[in-house]
Short mmCIF file of C-alpha atoms in Angstrom, two decimals:
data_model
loop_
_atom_site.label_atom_id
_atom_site.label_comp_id
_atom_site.label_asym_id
_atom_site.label_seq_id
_atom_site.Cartn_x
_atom_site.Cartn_y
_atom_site.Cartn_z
CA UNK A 1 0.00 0.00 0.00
CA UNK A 2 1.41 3.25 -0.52
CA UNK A 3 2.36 6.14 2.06
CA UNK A 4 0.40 9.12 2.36
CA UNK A 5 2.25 12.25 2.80
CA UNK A 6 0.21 15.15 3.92
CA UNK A 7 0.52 18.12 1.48
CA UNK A 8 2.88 20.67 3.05
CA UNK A 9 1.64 24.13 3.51
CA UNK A 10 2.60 26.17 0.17
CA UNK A 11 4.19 29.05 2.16
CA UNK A 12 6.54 26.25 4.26
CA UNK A 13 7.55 24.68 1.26
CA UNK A 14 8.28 28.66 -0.61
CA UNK A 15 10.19 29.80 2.36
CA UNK A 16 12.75 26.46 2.26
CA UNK A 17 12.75 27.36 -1.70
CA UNK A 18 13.89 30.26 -1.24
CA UNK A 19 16.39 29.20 1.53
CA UNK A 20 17.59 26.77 -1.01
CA UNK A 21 18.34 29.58 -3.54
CA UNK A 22 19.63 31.78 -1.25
CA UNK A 23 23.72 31.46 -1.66
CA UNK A 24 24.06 32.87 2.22
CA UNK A 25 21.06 30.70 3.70
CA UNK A 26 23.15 27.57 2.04
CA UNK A 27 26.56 28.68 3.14
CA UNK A 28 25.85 29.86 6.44
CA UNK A 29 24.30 26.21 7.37
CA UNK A 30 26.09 23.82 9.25
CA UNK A 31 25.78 21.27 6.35
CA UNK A 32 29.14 20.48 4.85
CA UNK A 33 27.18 17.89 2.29
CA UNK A 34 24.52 20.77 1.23
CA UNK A 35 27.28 23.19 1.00
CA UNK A 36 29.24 20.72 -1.10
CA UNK A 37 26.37 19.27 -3.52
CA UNK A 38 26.31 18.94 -7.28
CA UNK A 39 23.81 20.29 -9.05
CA UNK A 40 19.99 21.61 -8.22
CA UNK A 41 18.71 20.51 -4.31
CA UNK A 42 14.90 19.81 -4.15
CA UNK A 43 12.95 19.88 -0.97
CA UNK A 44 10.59 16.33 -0.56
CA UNK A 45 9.01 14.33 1.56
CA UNK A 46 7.32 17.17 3.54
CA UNK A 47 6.33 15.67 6.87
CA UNK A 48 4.82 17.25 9.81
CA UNK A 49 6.28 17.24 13.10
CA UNK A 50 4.65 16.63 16.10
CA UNK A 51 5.94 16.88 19.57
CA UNK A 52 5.15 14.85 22.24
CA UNK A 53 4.58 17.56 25.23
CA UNK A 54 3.06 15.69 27.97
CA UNK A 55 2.76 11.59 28.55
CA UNK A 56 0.31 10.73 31.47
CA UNK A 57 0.48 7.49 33.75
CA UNK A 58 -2.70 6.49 31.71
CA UNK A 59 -0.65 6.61 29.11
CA UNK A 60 -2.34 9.41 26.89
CA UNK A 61 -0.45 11.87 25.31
CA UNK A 62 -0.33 15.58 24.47
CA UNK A 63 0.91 16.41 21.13
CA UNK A 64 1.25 19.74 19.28
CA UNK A 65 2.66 20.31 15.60
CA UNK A 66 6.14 21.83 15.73
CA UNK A 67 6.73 22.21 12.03
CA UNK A 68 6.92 21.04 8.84
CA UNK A 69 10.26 19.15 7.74
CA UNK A 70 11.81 18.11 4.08
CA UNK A 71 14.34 16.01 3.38
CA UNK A 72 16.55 17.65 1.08
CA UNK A 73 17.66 15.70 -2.27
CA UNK A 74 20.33 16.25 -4.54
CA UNK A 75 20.82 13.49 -7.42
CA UNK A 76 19.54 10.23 -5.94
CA UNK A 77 20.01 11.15 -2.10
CA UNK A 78 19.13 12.81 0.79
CA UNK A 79 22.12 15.38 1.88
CA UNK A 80 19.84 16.97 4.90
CA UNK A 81 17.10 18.58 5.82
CA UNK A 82 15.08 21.95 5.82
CA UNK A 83 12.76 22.95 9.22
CA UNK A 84 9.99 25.06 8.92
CA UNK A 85 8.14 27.02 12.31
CA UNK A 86 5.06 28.62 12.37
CA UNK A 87 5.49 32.31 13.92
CA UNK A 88 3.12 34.71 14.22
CA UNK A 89 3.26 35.95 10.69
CA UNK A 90 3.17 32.96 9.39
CA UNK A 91 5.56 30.05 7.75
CA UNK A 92 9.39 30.75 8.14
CA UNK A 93 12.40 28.67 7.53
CA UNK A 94 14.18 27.83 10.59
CA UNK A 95 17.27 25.73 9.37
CA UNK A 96 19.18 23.34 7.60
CA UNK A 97 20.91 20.23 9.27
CA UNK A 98 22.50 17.06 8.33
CA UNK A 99 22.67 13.79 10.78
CA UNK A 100 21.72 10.69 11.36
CA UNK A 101 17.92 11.30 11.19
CA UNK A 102 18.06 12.20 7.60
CA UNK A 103 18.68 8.77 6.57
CA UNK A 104 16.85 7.00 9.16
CA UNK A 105 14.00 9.00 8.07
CA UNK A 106 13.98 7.50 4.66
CA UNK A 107 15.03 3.76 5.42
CA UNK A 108 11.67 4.24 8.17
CA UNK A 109 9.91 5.49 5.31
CA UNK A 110 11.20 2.71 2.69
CA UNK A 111 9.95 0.17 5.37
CA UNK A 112 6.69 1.73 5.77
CA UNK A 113 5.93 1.63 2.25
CA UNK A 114 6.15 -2.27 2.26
CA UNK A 115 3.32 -2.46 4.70
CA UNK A 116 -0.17 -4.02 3.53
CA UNK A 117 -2.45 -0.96 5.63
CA UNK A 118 -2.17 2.51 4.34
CA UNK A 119 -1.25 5.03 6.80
CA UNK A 120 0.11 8.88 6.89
CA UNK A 121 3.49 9.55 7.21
CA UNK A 122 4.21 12.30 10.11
CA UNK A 123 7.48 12.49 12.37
CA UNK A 124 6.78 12.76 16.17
CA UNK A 125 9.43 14.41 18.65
CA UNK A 126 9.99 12.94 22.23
CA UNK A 127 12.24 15.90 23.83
CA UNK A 128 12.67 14.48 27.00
CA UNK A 129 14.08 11.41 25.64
CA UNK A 130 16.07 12.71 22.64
CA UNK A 131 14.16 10.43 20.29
CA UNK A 132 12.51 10.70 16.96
CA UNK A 133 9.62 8.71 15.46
CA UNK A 134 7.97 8.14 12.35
CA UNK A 135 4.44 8.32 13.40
CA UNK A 136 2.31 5.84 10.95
CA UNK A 137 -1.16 7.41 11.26
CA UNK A 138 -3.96 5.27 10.63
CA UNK A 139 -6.04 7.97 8.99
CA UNK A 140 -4.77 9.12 6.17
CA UNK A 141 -7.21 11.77 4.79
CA UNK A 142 -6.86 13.22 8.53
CA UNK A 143 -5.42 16.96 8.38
CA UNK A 144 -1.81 15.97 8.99
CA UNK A 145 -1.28 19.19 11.29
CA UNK A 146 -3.64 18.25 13.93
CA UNK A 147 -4.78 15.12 16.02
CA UNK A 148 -3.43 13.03 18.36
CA UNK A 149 -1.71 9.54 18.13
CA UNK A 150 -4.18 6.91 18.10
CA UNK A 151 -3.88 3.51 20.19
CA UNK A 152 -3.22 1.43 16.80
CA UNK A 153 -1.12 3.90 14.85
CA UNK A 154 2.17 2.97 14.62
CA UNK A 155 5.34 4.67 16.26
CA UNK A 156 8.97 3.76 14.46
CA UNK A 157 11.71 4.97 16.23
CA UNK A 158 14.79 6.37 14.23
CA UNK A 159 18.25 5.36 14.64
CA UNK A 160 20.09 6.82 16.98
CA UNK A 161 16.88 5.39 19.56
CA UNK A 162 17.11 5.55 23.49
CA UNK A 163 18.81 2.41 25.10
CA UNK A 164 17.05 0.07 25.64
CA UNK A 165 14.33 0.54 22.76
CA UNK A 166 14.69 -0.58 19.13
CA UNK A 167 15.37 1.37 15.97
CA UNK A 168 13.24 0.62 13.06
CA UNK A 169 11.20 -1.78 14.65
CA UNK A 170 7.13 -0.59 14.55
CA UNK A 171 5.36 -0.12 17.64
CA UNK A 172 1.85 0.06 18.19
CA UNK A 173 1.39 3.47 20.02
CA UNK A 174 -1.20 1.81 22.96
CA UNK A 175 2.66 -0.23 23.51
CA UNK A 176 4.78 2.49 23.26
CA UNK A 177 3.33 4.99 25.32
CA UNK A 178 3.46 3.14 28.39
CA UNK A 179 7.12 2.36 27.93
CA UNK A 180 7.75 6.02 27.16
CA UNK A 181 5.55 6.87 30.38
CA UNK A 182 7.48 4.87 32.77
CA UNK A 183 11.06 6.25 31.34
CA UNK A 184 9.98 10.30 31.19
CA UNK A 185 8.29 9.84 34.64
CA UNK A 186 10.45 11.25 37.37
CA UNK A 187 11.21 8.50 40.61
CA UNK A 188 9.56 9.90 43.32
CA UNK A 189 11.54 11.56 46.15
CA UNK A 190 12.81 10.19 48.90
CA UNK A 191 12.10 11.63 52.50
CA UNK A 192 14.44 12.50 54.98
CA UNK A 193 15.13 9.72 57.26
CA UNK A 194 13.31 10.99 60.72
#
């Protein structure tokens, strides 16, 4: 089945345009490979991002788009990224960057393609644990800037992942969550001995 990308919005996707044709934006990035490429770089594979604010014991979640990210492609790879923020005037570019993620994201995305149920591809952020997920939403003519994850969408985590939980292995978010509970939840205090 294929993967459902959520259209970006148009003025996210003109502001990293420009960025890209911008000879100081380019220079000025931290991105030795973007710096360095041959020939034209096109933004794709807009994705939303999502961060995960808030986990409950219960194990519900608070989410809250972030921004819109592209991979960036020049010939027949990735070379990094382009972030987008919504401010108060409205889409802006926020910055380049190159890493691991950027080709985690598209092996995640390769392996999500292979699956027999359709879903949308978003990213979701878990600050507190440093980790990054390719969130496999079950409804995939949802508005990709809004909702919360559902119990049976899908949660990949991307190389580099937190000890003790696997990259590129799917998760079921009503399995994740609770995992991700009990490792962002602070151990209680102990009391002065009397």
């Amino acid at each position: 089945m294929p993967l459902h990308v959520p259209p970006a919005p148009a003025p996210a996707l003109r502001t990293v345009l420009t960025a890209l044709g911008s000879p100081t934006a380019v220079r000025e990035a931290r991105t030795p490979s973007l710096r360095l490429a041959q020939g034209p770089a096109t933004p794709e594979l807009p994705l939303p991002v999502h961060v995960l604010d808030r986990i409950t014991p219960e194990g519900a979640s608070t989410t809250r788009l972030a921004g819109w990210r592209f991979l960036i492609r020049c010939g027949e790879r990735a070379l990094a990224a382009a972030d987008t923020m919504l401010t108060p005037d409205g889409w802006a570019f926020s910055r380049f960057f190159e890493g691991p993620y950027i080709a985690a994201t598209e092996h995640a995305v390769r392996q999500a393609e292979t699956m027999q149920q359709p879903y949308q591809a978003r990213l979701l952020s878990v600050p507190e644990l440093y980790m990054l997920t390719l969130w496999l939403h079950g409804d995939c003519t949802a508005d990709g800037a809004t909702g919360h994850p559902a119990a049976t969408d899908l949660l990949v985590p991307l190389a580099p992942a937190p000890p003790g939980i696997a990259a590129h292995r799917p998760h079921r978010v009503a399995e994740l969550l609770p995992v991700l509970t009990h490792r962002v939840t602070p151990a209680p205090l102990l009391s002065s001995p009397a």
